[in-house]
Short mmCIF file of C-alpha atoms in Angstrom, two decimals:
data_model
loop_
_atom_site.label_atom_id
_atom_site.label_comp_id
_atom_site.label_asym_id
_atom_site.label_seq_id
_atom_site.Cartn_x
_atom_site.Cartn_y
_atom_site.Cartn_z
CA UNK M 1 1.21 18.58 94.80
CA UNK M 2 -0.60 20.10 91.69
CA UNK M 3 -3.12 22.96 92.46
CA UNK M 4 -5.93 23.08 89.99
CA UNK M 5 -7.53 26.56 90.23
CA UNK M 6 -9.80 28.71 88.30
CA UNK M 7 -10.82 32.42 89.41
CA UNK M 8 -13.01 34.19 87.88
CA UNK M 9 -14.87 37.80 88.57
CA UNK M 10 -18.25 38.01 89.76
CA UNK M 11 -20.75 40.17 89.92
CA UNK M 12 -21.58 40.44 93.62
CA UNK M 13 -21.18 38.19 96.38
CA UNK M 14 -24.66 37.74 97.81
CA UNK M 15 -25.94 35.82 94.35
CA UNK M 16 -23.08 33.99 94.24
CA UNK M 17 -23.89 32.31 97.87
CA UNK M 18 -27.67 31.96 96.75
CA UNK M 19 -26.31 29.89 93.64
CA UNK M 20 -23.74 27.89 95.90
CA UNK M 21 -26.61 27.13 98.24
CA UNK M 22 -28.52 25.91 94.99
CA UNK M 23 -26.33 23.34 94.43
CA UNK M 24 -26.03 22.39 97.82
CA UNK M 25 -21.78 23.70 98.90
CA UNK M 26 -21.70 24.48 102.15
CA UNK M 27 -19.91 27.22 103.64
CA UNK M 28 -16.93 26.01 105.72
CA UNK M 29 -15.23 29.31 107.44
CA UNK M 30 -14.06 32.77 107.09
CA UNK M 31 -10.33 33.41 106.99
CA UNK M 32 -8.68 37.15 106.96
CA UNK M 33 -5.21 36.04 104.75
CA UNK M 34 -2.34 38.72 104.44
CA UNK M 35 0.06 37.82 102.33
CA UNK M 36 3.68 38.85 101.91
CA UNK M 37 5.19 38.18 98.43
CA UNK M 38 8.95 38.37 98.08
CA UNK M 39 10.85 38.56 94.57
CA UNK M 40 13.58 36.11 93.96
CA UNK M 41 17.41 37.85 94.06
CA UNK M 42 18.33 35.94 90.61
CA UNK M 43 15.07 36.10 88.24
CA UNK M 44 11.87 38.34 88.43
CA UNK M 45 8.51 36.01 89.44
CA UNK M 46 6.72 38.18 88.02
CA UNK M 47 8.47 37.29 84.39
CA UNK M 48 9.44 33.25 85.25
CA UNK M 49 5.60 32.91 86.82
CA UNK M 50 6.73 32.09 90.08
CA UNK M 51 5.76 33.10 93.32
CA UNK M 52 6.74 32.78 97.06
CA UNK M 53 5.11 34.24 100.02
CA UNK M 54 4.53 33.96 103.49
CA UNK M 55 0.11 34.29 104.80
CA UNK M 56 -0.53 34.95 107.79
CA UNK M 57 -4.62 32.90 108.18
CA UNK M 58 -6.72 34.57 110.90
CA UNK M 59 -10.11 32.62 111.55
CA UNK M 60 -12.02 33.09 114.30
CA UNK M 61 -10.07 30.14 116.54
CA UNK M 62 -6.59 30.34 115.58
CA UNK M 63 -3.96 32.25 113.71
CA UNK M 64 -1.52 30.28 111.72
CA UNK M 65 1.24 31.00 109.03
CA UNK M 66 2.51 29.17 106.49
CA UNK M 67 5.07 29.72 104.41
CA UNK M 68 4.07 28.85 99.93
CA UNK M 69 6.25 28.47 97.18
CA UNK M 70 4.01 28.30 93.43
CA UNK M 71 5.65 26.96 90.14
CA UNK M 72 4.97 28.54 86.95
CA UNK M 73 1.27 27.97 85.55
CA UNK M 74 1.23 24.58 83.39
CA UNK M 75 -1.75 25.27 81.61
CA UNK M 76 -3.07 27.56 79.47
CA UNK M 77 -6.69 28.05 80.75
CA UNK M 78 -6.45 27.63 84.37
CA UNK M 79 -3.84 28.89 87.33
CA UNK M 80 -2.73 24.80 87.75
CA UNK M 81 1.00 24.80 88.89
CA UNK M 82 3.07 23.45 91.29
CA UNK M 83 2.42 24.70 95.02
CA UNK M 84 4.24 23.62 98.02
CA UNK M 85 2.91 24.78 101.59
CA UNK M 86 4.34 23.82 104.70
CA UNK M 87 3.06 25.74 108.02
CA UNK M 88 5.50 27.52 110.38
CA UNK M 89 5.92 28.91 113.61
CA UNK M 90 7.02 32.20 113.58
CA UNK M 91 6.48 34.80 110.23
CA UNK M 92 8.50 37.42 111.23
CA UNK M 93 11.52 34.89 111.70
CA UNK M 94 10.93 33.50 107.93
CA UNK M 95 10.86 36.98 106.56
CA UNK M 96 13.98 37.45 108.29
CA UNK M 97 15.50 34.55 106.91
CA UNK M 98 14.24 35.52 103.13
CA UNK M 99 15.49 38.61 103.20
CA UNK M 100 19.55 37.28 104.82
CA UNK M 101 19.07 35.00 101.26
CA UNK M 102 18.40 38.06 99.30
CA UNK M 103 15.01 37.27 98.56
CA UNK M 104 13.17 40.52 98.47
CA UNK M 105 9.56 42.07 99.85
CA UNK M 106 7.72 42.80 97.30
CA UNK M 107 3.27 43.43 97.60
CA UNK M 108 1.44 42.74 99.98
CA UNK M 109 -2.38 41.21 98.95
CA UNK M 110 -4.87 41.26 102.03
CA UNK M 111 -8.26 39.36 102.05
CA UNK M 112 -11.26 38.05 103.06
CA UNK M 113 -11.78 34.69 102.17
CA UNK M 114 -15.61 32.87 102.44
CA UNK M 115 -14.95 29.09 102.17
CA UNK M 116 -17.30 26.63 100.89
CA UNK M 117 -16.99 23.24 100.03
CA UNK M 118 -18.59 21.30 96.75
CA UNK M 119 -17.51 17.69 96.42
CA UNK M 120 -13.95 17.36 96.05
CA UNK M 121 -13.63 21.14 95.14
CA UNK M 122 -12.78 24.18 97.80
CA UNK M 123 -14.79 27.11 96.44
CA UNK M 124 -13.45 30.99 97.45
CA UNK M 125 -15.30 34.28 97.74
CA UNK M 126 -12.07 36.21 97.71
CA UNK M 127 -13.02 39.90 99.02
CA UNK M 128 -9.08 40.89 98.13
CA UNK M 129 -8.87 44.72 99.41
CA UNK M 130 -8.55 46.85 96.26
CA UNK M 131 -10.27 44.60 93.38
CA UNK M 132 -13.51 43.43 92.30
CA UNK M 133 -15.74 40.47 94.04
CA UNK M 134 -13.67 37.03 92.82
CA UNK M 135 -14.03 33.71 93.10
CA UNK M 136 -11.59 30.44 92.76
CA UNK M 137 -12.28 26.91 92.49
CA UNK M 138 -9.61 24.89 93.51
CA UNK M 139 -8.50 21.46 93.80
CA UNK M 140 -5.44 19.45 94.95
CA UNK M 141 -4.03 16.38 92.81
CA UNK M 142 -0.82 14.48 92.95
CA UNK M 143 2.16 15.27 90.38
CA UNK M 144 1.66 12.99 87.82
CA UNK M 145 -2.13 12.97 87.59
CA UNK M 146 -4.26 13.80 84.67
CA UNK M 147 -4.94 17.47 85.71
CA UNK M 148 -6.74 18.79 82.27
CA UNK M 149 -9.72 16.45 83.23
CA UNK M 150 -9.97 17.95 86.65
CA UNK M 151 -9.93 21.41 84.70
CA UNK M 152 -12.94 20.65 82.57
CA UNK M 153 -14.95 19.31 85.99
CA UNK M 154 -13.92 22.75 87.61
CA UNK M 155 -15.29 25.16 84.30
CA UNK M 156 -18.40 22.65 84.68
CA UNK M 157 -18.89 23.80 88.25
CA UNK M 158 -18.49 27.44 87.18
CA UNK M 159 -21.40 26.92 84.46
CA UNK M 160 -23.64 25.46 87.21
CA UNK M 161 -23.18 28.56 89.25
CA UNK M 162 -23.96 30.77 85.84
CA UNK M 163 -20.35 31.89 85.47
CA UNK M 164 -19.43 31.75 81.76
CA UNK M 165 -17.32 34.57 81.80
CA UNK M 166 -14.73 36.93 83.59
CA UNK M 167 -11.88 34.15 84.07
CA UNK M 168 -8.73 35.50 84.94
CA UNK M 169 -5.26 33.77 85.33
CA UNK M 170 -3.38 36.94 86.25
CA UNK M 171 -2.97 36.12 90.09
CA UNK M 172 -4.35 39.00 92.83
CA UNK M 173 -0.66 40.70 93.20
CA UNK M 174 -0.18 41.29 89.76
CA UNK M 175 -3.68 42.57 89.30
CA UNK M 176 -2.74 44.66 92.25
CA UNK M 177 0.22 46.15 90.81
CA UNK M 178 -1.63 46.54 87.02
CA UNK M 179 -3.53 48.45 89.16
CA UNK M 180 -1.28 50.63 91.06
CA UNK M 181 1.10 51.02 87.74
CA UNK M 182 -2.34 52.29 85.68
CA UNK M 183 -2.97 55.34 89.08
CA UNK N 1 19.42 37.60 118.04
CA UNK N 2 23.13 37.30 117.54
CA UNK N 3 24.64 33.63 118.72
CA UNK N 4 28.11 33.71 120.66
CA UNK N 5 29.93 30.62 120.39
CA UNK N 6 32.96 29.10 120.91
CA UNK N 7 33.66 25.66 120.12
CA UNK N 8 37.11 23.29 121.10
CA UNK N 9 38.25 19.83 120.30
CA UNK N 10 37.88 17.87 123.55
CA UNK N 11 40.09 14.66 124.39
CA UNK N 12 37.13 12.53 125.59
CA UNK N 13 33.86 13.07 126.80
CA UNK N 14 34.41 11.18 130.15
CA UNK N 15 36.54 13.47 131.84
CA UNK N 16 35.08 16.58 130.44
CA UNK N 17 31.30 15.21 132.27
CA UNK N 18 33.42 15.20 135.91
CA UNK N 19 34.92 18.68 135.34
CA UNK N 20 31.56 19.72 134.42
CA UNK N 21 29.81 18.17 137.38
CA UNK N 22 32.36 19.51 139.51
CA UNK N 23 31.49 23.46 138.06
CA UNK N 24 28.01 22.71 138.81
CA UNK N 25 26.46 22.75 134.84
CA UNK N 26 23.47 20.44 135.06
CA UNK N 27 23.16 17.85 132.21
CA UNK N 28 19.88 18.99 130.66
CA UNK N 29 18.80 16.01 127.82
CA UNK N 30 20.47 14.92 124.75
CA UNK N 31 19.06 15.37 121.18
CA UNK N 32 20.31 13.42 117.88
CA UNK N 33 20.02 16.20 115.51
CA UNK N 34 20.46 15.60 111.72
CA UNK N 35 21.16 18.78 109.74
CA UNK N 36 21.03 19.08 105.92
CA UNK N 37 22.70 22.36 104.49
CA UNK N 38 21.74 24.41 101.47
CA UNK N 39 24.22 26.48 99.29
CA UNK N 40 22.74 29.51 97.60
CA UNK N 41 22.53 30.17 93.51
CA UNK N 42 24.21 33.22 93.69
CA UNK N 43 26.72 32.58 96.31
CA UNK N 44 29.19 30.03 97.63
CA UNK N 45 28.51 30.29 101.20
CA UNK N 46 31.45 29.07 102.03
CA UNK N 47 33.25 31.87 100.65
CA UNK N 48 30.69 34.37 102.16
CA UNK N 49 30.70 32.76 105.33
CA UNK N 50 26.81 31.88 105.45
CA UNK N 51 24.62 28.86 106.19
CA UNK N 52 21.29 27.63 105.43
CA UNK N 53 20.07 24.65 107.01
CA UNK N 54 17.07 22.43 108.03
CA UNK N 55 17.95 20.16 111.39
CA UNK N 56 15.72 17.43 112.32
CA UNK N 57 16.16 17.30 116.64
CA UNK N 58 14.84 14.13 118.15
CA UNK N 59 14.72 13.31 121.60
CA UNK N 60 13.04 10.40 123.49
CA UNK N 61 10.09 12.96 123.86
CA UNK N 62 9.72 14.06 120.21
CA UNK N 63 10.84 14.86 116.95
CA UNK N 64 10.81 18.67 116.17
CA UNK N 65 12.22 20.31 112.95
CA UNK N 66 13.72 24.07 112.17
CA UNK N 67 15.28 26.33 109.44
CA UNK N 68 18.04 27.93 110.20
CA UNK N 69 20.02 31.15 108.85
CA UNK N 70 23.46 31.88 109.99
CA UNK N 71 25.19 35.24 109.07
CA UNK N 72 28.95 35.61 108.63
CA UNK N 73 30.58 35.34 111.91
CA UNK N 74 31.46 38.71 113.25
CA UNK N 75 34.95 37.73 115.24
CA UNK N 76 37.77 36.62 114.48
CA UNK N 77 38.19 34.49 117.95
CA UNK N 78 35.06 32.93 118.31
CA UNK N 79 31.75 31.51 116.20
CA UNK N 80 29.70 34.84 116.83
CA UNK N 81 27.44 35.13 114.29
CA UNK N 82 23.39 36.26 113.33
CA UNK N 83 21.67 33.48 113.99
CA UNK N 84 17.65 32.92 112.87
CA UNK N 85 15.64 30.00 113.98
CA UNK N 86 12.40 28.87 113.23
CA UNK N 87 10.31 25.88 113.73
CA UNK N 88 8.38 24.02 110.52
CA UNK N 89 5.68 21.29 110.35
CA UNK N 90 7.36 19.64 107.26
CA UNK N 91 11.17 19.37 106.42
CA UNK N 92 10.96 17.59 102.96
CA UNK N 93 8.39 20.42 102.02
CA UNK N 94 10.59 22.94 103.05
CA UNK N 95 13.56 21.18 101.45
CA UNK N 96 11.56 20.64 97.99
CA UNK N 97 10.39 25.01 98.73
CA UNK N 98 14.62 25.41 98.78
CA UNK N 99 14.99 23.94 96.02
CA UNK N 100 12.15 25.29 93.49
CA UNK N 101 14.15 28.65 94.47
CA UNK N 102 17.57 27.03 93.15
CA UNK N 103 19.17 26.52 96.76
CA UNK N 104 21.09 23.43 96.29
CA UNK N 105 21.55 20.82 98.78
CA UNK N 106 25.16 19.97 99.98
CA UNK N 107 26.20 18.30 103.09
CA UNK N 108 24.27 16.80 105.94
CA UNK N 109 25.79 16.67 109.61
CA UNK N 110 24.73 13.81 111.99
CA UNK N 111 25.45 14.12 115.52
CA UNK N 112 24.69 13.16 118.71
CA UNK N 113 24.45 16.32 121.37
CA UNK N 114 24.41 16.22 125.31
CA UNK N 115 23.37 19.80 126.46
CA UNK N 116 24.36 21.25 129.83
CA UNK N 117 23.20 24.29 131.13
CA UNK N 118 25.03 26.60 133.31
CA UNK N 119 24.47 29.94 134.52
CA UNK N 120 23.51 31.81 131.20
CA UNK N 121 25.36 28.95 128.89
CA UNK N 122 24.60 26.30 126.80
CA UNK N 123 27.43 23.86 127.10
CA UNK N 124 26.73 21.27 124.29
CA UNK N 125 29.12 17.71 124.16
CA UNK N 126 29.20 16.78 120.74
CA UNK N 127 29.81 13.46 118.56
CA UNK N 128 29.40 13.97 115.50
CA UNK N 129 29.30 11.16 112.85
CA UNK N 130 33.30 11.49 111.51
CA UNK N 131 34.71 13.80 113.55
CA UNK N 132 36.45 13.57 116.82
CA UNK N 133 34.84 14.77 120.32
CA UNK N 134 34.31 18.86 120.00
CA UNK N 135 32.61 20.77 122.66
CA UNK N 136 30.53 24.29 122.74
CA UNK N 137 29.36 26.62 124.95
CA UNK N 138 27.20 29.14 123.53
CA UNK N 139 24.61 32.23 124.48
CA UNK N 140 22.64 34.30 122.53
CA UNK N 141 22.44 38.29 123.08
CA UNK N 142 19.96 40.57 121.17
CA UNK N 143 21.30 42.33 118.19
CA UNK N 144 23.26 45.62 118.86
CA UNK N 145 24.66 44.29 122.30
CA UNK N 146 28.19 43.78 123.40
CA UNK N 147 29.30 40.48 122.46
CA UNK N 148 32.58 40.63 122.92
CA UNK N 149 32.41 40.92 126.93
CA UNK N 150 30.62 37.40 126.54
CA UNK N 151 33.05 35.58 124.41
CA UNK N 152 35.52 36.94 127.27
CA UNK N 153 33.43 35.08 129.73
CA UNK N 154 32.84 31.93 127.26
CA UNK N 155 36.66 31.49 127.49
CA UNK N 156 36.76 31.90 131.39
CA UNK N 157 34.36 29.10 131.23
CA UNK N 158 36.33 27.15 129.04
CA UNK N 159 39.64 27.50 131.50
CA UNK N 160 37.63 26.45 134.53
CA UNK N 161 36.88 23.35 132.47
CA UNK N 162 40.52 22.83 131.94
CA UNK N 163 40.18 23.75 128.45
CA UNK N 164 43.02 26.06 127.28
CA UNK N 165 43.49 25.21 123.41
CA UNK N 166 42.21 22.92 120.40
CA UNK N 167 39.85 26.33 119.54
CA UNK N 168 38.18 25.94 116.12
CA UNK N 169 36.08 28.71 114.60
CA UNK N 170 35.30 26.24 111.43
CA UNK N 171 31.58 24.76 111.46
CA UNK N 172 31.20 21.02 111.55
CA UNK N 173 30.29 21.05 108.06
CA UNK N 174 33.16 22.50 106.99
CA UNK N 175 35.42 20.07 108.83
CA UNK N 176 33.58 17.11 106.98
CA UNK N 177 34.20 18.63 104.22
CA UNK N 178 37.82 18.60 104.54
CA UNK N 179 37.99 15.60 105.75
CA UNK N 180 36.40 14.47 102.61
CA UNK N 181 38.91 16.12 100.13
CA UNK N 182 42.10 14.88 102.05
CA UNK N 183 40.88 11.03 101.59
#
């Protein structure tokens, strides 16, 4: 599976929703995400672009976890790479397992998610603890598939919600730790 | 957890069911389980005495799927060993997570497994695709508990089934492979 995702900063959550409304997303749910990044014992992610993780998803119904694994970013503009999810019973377990192979904990990125959805896009008011107001658009699309036209339709969802600006490929952790390295 | 197990070639698998009727193990349910092993990037795990897995269990109820760590066994008489488990929703996501981090896939081990419990063991009779009849009984004790009182028992266990030699600390996988480089 190829994730197609753009994330920009935005000014403030509240105009954001009255622009979503606008052009008619609807809000699906609210999920509290803590996620667990681990660094690889033979390369640094942070330099090959990689990441794995484990997220813990709270909504108000269920708690699952899942473990992720994303491939370096294929595009230039965008955050489009390579992700694999698959869910999983039991985190502790799979952090247990990571860290027998080596694998090592690295940040932690905590958040609260507001999910709407637009057509075939899953939009994202990402309240990450720490940074500014973001938001993604995202998309899914088979390997193979002609993912630079799906990039154009997402920055022409961003222009409809008046968000020219403020796009941003670094992902949360690193911001996170470009944060904590600047204090 | 830490996973005490011994394990011991069996003639057949006909005479070993009467001797354990006549101890009293119940015959729980049988599973087919079909295990494909990873070898790490930075290590032969067969030199470091390690194992990374993902078994597929079916039985006529259901088809389940786990991970599975195992540390270096921590005896020299018996299988003991760290052992982590956990279930997953998707094996060929998991397997295709493995290998975007550069685990490479090497054998797979087919077998066929009745399980018997008794008292506090797991007595497992298993035929597995090119090897001869082997049998295990196994427990699992937390970490920092004494194991070797419970090999002591595994082995009492073993003589009131009439078993008294054909021990074998080597994993299935490693007796395939063997097998495999003799022919």
């Amino acid at each position: 599976m190829i994730e197609v995702e753009v994330k920009a900063k935005i000014d403030d959550f509240n105009s954001i929703k009255k622009d979503l409304y606008n052009i008619g997303a609807l809000e699906s749910h609210t999920e509290h995400q803590e996620d667990i990044y681990f660094n690889s014992p033979i390369k640094d992610f942070a330099e090959t672009d990689e990441a794995l993780r484990i997220r813990k998803v709270r909504t108000k119904d269920s708690i699952e976890t899942f473990i992720t694994y994303k491939g370096p970013k294929i595009d230039d503009k965008s955050k489009t790479r390579k992700e694999v999810e698959v869910k999983i019973e039991d985190p502790e377990k799979v952090a247990d397992i990571f860290e027998s192979l080596e694998f090592v904990k690295a940040s932690k990125v905590i958040k609260k998610r507001i999910i709407y959805k637009f057509e075939q896009y899953i939009i994202s008011l990402d309240d990450v603890i720490g940074l500014e107001p973001y938001m993604e658009i995202e998309t899914d699309i088979e390997e193979g598939n002609d993912y630079k036209a799906e990039i154009d339709k997402i920055f022409e969802l961003f222009k409809k919600l008046n968000i020219t600006e403020g796009f941003e490929r670094t992902s949360y952790l690193e911001l996170l730790d470009i944060k904590r390295e600047k204090n």
